[in-house]
XYZ file of C-alpha atoms in Angstrom:
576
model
C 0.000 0.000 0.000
C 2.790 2.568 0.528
C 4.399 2.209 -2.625
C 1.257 2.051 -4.338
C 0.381 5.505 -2.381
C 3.890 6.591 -3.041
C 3.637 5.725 -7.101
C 0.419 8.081 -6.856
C 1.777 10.638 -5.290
C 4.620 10.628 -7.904
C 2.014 11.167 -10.541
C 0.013 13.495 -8.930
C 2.984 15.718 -8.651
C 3.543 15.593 -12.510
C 0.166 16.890 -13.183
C 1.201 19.915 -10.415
C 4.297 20.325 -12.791
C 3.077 20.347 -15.867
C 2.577 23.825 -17.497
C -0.374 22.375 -19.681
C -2.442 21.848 -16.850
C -4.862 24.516 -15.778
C -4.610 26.495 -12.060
C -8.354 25.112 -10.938
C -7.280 21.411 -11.925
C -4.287 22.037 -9.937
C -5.767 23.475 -7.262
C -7.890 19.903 -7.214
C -5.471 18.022 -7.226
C -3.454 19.818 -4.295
C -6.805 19.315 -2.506
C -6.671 15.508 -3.185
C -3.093 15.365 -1.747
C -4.056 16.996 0.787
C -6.668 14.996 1.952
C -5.970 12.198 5.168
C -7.765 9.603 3.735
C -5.838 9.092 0.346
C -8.476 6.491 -1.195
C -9.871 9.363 -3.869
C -6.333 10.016 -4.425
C -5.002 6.094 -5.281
C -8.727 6.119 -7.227
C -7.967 9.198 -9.002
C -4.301 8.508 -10.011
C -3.648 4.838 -9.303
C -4.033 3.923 -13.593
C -4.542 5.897 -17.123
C -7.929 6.016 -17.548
C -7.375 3.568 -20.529
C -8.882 4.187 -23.872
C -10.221 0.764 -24.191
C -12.111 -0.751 -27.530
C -14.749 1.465 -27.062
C -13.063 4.492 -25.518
C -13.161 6.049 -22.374
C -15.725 5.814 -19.705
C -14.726 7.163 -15.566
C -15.681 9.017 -13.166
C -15.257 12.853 -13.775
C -12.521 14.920 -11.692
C -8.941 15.737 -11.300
C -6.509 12.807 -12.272
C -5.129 10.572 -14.446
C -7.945 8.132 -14.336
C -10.506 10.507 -14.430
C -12.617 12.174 -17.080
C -11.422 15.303 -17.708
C -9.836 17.887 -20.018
C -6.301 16.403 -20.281
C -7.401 12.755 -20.421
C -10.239 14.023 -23.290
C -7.159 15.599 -24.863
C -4.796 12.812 -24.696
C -7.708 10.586 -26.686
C -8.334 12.928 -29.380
C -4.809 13.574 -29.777
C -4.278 9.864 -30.161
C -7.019 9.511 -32.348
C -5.992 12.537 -34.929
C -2.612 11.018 -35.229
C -4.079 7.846 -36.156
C -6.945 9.411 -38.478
C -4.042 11.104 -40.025
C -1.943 7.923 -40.436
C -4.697 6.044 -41.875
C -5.486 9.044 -44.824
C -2.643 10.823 -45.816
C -3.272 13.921 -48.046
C -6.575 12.650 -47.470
C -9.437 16.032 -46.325
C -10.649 14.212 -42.908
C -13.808 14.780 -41.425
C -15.388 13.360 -38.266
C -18.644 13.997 -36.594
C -19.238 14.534 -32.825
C -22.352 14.649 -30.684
C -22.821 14.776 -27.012
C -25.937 13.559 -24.522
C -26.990 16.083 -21.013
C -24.455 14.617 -18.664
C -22.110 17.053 -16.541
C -19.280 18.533 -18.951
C -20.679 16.625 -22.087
C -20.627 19.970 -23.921
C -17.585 20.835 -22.978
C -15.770 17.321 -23.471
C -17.183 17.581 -26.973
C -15.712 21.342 -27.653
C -12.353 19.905 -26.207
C -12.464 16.817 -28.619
C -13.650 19.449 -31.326
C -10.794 21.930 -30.909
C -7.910 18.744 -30.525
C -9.226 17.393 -33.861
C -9.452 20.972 -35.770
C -6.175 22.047 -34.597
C -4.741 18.744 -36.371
C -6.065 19.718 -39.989
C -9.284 17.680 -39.636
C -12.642 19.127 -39.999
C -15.400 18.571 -37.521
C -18.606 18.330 -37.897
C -20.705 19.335 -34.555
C -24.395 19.339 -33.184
C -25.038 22.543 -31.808
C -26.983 20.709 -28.922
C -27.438 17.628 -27.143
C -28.461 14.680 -30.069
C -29.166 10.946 -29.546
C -25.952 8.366 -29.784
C -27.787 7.182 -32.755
C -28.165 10.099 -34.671
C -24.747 10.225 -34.563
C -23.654 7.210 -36.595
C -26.333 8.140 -39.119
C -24.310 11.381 -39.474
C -21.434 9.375 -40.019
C -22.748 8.043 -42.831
C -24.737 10.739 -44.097
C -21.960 12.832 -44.015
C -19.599 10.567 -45.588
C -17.057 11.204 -42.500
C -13.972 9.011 -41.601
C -14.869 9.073 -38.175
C -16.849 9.760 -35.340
C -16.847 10.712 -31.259
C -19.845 10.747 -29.065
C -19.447 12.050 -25.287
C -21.688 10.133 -23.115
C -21.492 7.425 -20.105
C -24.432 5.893 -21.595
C -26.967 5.091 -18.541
C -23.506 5.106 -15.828
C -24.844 7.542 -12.415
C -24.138 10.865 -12.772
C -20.690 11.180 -11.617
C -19.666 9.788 -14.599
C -18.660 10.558 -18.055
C -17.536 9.087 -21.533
C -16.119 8.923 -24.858
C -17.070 6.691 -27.619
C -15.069 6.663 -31.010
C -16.838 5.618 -34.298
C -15.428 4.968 -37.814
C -16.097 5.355 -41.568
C -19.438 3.294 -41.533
C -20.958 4.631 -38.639
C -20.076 1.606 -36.143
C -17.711 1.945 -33.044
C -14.303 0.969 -34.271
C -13.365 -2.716 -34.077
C -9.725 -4.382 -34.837
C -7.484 -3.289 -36.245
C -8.850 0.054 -36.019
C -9.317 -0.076 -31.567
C -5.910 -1.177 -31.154
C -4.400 1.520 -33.391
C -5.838 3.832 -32.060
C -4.848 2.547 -28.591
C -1.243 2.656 -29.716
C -1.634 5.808 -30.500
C -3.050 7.061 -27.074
C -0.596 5.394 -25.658
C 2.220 6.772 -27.284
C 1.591 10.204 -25.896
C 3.543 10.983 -22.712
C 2.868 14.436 -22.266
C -0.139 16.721 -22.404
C 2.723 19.376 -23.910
C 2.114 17.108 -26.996
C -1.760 17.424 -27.557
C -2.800 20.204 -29.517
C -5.662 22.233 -27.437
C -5.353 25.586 -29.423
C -8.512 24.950 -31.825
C -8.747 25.715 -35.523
C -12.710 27.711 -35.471
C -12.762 27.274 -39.491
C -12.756 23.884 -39.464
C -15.524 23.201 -36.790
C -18.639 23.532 -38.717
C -22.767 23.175 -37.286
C -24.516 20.181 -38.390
C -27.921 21.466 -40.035
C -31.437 19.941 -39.306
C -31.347 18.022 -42.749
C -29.518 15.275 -40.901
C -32.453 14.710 -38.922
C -35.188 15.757 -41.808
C -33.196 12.297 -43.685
C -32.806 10.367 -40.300
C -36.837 10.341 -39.816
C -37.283 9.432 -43.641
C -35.309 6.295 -43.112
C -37.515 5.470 -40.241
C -40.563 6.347 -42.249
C -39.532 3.777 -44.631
C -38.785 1.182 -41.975
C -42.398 1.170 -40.439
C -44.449 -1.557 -41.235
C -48.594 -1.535 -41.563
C -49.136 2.273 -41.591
C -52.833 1.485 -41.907
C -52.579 0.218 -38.640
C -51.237 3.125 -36.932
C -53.536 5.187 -38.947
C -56.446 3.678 -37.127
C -54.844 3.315 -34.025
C -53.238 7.049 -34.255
C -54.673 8.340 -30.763
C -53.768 4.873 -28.539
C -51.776 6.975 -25.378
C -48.605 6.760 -25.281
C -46.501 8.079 -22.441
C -42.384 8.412 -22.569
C -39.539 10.002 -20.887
C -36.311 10.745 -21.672
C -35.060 10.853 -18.119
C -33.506 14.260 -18.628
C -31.395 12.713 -21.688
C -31.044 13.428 -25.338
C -33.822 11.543 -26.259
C -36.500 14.461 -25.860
C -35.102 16.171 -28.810
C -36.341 13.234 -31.393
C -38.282 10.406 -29.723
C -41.261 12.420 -29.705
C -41.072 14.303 -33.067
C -40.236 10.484 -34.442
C -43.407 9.149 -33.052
C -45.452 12.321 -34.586
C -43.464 11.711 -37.925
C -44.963 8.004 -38.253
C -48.693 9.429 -37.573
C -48.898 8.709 -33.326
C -50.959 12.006 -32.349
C -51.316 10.606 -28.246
C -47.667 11.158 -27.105
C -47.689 12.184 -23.321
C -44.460 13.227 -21.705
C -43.130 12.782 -18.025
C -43.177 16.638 -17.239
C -41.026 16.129 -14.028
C -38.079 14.314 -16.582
C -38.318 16.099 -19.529
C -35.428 19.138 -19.360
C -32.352 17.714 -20.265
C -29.908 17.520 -16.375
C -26.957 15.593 -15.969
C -27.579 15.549 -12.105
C -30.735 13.259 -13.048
C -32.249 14.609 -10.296
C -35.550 12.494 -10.114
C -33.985 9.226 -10.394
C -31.597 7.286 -8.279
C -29.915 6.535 -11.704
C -30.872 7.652 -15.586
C -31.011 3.466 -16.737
C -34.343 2.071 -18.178
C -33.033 -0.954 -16.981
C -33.489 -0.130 -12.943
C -37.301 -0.269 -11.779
C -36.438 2.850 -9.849
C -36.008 4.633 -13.285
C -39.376 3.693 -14.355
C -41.396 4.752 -11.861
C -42.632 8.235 -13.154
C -43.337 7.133 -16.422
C -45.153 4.094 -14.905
C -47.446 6.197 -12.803
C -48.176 8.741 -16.055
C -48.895 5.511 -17.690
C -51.676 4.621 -15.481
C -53.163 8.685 -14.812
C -53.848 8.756 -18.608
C -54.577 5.112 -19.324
C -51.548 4.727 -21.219
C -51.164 1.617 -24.115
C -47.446 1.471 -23.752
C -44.662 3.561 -21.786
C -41.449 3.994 -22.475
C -38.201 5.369 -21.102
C -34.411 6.038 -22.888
C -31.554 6.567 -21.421
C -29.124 9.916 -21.093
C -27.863 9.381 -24.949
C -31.021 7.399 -26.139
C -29.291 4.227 -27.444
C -31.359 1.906 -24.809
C -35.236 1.926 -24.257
C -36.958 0.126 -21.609
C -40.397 0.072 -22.086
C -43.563 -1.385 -19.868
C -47.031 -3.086 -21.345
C -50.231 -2.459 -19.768
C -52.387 -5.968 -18.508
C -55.486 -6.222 -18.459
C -55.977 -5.455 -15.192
C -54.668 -1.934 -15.840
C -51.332 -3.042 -13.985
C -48.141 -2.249 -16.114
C -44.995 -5.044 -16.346
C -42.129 -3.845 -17.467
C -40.713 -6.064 -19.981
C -37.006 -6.390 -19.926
C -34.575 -6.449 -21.952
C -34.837 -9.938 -23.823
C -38.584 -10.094 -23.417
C -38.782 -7.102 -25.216
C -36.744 -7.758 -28.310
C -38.069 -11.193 -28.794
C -41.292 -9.262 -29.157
C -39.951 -7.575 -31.520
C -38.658 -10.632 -33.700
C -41.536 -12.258 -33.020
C -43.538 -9.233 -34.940
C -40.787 -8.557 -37.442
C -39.912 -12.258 -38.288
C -44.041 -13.605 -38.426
C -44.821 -10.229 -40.931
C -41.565 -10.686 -43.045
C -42.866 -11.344 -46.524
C -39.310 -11.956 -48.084
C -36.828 -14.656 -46.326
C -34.943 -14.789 -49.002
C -31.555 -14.713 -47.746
C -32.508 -12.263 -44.676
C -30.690 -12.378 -41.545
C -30.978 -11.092 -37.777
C -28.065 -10.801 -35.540
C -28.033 -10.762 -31.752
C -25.314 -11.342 -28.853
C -24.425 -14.643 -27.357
C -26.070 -13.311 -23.803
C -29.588 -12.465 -25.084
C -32.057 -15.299 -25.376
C -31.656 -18.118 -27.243
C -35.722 -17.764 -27.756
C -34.610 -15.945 -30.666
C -32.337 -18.330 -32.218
C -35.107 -20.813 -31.704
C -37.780 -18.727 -33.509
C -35.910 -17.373 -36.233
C -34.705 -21.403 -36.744
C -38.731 -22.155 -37.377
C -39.457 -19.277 -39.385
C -37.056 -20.479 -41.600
C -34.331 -16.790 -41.108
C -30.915 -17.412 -40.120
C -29.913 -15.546 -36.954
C -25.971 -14.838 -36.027
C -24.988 -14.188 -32.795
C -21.671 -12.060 -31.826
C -19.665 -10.762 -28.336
C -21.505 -8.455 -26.388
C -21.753 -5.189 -27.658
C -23.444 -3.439 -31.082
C -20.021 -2.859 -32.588
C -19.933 -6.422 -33.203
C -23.099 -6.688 -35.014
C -22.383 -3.562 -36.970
C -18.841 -5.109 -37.662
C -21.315 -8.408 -39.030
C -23.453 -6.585 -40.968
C -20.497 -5.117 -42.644
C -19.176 -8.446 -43.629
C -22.449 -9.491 -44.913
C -23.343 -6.194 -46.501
C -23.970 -7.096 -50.291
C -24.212 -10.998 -49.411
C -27.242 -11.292 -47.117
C -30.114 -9.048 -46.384
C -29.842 -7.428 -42.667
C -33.421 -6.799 -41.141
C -33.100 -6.403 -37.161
C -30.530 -6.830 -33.913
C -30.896 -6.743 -30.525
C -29.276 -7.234 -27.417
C -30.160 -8.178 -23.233
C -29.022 -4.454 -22.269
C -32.234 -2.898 -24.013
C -30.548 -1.996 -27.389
C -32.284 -2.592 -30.479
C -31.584 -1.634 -34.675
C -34.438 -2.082 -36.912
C -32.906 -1.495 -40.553
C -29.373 -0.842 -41.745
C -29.462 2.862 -41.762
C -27.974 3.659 -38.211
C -24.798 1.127 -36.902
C -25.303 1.470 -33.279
C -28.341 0.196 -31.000
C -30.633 3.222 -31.797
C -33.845 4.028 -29.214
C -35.432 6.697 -31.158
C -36.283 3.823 -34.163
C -36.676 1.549 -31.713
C -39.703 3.556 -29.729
C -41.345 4.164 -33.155
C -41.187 0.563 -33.783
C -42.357 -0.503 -30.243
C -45.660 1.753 -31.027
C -46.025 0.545 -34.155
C -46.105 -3.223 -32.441
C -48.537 -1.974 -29.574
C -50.897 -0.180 -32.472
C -50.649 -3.349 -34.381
C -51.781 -5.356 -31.086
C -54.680 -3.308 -30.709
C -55.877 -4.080 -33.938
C -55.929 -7.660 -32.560
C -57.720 -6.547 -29.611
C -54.952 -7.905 -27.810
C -51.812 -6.017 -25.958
C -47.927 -7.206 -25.801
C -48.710 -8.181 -22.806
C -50.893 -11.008 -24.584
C -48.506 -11.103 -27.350
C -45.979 -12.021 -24.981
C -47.857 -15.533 -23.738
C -48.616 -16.174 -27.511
C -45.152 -15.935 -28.438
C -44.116 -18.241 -25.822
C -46.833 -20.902 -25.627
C -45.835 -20.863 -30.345
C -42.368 -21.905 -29.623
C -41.254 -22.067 -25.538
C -41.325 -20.106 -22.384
C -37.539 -18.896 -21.704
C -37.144 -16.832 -18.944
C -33.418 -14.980 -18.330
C -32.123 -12.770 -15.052
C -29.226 -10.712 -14.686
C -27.059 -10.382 -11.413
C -24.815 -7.145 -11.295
C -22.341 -7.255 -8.412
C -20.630 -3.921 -8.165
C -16.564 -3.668 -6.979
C -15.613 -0.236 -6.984
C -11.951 0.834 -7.633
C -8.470 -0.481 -7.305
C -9.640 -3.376 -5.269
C -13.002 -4.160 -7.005
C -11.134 -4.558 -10.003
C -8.692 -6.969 -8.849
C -11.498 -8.953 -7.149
C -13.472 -9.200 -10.327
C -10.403 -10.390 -12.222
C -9.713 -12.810 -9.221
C -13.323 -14.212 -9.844
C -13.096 -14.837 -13.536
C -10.050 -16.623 -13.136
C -11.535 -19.113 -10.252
C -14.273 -19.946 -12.750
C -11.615 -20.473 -15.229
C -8.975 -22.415 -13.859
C -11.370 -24.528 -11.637
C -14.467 -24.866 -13.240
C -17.976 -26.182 -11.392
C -18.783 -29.966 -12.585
C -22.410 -29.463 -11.189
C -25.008 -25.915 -10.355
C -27.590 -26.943 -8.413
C -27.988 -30.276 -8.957
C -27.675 -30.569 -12.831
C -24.553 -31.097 -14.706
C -22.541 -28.904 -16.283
C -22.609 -30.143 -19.817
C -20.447 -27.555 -21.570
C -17.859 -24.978 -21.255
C -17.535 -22.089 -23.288
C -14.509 -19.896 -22.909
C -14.086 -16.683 -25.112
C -10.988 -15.862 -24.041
C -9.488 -18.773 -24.511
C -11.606 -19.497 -27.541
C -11.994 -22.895 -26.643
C -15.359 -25.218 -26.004
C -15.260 -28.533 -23.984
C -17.816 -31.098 -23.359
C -17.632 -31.924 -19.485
C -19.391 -34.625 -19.945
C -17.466 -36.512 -23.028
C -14.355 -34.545 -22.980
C -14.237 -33.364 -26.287
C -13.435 -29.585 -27.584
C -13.464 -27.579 -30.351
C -13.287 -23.829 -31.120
C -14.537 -21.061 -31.462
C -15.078 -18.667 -34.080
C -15.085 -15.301 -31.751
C -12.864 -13.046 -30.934
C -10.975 -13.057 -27.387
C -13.479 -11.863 -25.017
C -13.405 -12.226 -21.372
C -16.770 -14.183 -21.082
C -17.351 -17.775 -19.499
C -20.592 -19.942 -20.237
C -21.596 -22.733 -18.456
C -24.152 -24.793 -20.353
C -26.336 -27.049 -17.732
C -27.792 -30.773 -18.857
C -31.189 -29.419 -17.621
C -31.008 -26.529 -20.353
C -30.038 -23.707 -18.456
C -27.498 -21.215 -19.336
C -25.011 -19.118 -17.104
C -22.661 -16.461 -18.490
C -20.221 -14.476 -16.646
C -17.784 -11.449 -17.730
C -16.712 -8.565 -16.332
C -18.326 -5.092 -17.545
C -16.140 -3.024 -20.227
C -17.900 0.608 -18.954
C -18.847 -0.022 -14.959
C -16.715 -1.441 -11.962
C -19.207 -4.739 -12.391
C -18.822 -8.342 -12.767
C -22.314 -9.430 -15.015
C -23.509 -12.822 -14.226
C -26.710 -13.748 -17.404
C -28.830 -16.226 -15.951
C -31.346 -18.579 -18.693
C -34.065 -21.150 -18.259
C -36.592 -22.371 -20.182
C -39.758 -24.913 -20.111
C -42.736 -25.338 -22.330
C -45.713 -23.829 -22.260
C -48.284 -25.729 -23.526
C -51.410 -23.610 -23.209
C -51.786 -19.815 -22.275
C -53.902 -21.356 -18.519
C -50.639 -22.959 -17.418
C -48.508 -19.677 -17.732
C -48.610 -18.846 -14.038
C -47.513 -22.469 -13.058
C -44.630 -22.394 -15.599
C -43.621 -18.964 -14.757
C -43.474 -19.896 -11.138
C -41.075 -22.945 -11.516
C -38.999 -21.358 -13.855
C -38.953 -18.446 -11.405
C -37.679 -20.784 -8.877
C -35.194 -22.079 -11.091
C -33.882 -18.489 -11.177
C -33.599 -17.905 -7.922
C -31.140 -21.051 -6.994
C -28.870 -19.873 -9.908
C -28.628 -16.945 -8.636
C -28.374 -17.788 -5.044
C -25.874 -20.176 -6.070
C -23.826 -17.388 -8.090
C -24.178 -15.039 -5.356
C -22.374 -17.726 -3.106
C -19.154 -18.009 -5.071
């Protein structure tokens, strides 16, 4: 502990030395050293924040593994020298957008000024846009790259940096690694060009958007439907996020003319003041637009996060009572719609990720559409569709974290499509009398009741991180031969790219590449994956079971044991 608090102090004292470093962030960091407990200090300064495959995600503040000016600075830098690598005598262009957090405007004007004062030219929003809109501009735009500042749906005391590429996807190999290398090979902020360039950083107009919302025109299906069904109330919230500058024109653009709005949630604050934290994904995030829902008798509510990539949405019952569907309930419902209404198989595809439910794969085997499945994480889809682009017909993606891409016009999980499509489904329902609610049961009695969980276990720092990677390697080097009670059939390792079959011994490999993930496939048909998080101090453990359901009258009874099921994986997860 004292050399480690010795090594920080080291680099603390750099950042006090260096004359790039503003007198305020000095002044914070004198504070931190100051300080008798020196935990914020080792947190602060113990690493680089690393610019990882996706970029940078931390906590905001003073310090080397913080978001802040400098590290911003370093990133861009890195990623200019790489842009201008890749495209020599080349006129670069890149896009950037940014979501409501804390400093997101300014992170982006940093980023802006880095890139401009390196001969490229930057094309800006000049406000808060969706993730999504983003990687359309990419494309419409025809840029080389792309930067997004957002933590996605992290608490507020965070902040991020995502870096796209030429076809409007976050960059995958070799691209992430170069640019890594490049990041890297800065070792002072004396070598990152802050002075900006103003005739190179130009305003993005509104035709982006005008094009954006034709695309999703195109993509809706049944417009008769929604015609007829215009007025069904709908209620969303952006949870003082991006999303409230396009969700609900996009819902008006496709003919919805009932949109109600969470009043309380609807100015854009990256304090997120009314929730505990801004993700769809927490119940305590859904609670507003759950009791709207019910005051105005609401069809369908629905909620996206701070940079609108994710959407959690909840179904009204019968009864009047909402559910909230999660993650893989909800984009099975949205294969089973898309894949039952596609007229034209003919060499169509959907992609999804190897932790969202294998209901899908199951349906789109019956329906007679192949369905891929990649590593967690849109980029890898986008990278897919890439690959197949020209070869096979792309129609939808999803993923567990409540990310879903309807049509190949954006490359990123996009919410804003993604709530015009989810009305368009719940119009489409009423026109069967029915809601998704009922939809739900029918999908699962027509081809099996799976049922999935996800455990988050949150380690925090220095030490969290070395007791997550501790974890990962006792599952690895000494995997269980048994989980309550059933055998452990096979064993899945992405990093090692290998398979085995406990039970016969034989292996084989796989076609991936390395990812930290584990998955443990059980002889009674349950599924357990395990990796760490790449953008929160979490280990994720993905819990799947699944039963028949022979007739809508036995759903309780089904949902019940596999409910039960649940809980001893998770107990027995928990315990490790």
């Amino acid at each position: 502990m004292n050399d480690l608090l010795e090594s920080v102090r080291t680099k603390a004292q750099t950042w006090l030395d260096s004359p790039a470093i503003d007198d305020a962030t000095k002044a914070d960091v004198k504070a931190l050293l100051a300080k008798p407990d020196s935990k914020e200090l080792i947190d602060n300064f113990y690493k680089d924040l690393e610019f990882g495959t996706g970029g940078l995600r931390g906590i905001m503040g003073a310090g080397s593994n913080c978001m802040n000016k400098y590290t911003v600075g370093v990133a861009t830098q890195g990623l200019a020298n790489y842009l201008n690598k890749t495209f020599p005598g080349k006129k670069i262009s890149l896009a950037i957008a940014h979501d409501s957090r804390n400093n997101s405007r300014f992170f982006a004007e940093v980023a802006a000024g880095v890139l401009s004062a390196n001969g490229i030219d930057v094309h800006m929003f000049a406000e808060l846009r969706p993730t999504p809109l983003l990687s359309f501009a990419i494309r419409y735009l025809n840029c080389q790259s792309g930067i997004v500042i957002t933590a996605s749906h992290n608490p507020k005391e965070y902040n991020g940096y995502k870096a796209y590429w030429t076809g409007g996807a976050q960059v995958v190999p070799p691209h992430d690694k170069n640019i890594i290398t490049e990041v890297n090979a800065i070792t002072s902020f004396e070598q990152v060009r802050f002075q900006a360039d103003a005739s190179r950083i130009h305003t993005i107009g509104p035709e982006v958007e005008k094009a954006y919302y034709e695309e999703v025109k195109k993509l809706i299906p049944n417009k008769e439907v929604i015609a007829r069904h215009h007025n069904i109330p709908l209620v969303y919230t952006s949870i003082h996020g991006a999303g409230i500058t396009m969700v609900p024109e996009c819902l008006k653009q496709i003919g919805f003319t009932n949109i109600q709005l969470v009043d309380e949630q609807k100015v854009p604050d990256g304090n997120f003041p009314t929730v505990p934290s801004p993700n769809p994904e927490e119940k305590s995030a859904m609670e507003m637009v759950i009791a709207k829902g019910k005051a105005v008798n609401a069809t369908m509510v629905m909620a996206t996060d701070p940079d609108t990539d994710r959407v959690g949405i909840g179904v009204r019952k019968a009864d009047g009572e909402f559910i909230l569907l999660n993650g893989n309930q909800a984009f099975c419902l949205m294969m089973y719609f898309i894949l039952k209404n596609q007229k034209d198989k003919n060499n169509a595809y959907i992609a999804k990720t190897i932790v969202t439910s294998e209901l899908v794969d199951t349906m789109a085997k019956q329906l007679g559409i192949a369905c891929y499945n990649t590593l967690t994480g849109f980029k890898y889809i986008a990278e897919l569709m890439g690959k197949l682009e020209g070869k096979q017909r792309f129609i939808a993606a999803g993923e567990e974290s409540y990310g879903y891409m309807v049509g190949d016009f954006v490359r990123d999980k996009d919410a804003v499509s993604a709530c015009a499509f989810f009305a368009a489904m719940a119009a489409s329902a009423t026109d069967e009398n029915k809601s998704m609610y009922d939809w739900l049961i029918d999908m699962y009695v027509d081809f099996g009741f799976y049922k999935e969980a996800l455990v988050n276990v949150t380690k925090k720092g220095q030490q969290g991180e070395q007791e997550i990677k501790a974890l990962m390697e006792k599952f690895r080097s000494n995997p269980p031969a048994e989980i309550t009670g059933s055998k452990v059939e096979r064993l899945l390792d992405y990093k090692t790219l290998s398979e085995k079959n406990l039970i016969t011994g034989a292996t084989s490999t796989l076609d991936f590449p390395n990812s930290d993930v584990l998955q443990f496939y059980l002889q009674d048909g349950s599924k357990l994956s395990v990796r760490p998080s790449g953008t929160e101090p979490k280990i994720k453990f993905y819990v799947s079971v699944h039963a028949p359901l022979k007739s809508k009258e036995d759903f309780a009874k089904v949902n019940a044991t596999l409910d039960e099921k649940i809980k001893q994986l998770e107990a027995y997860l928990l315990s490790v």
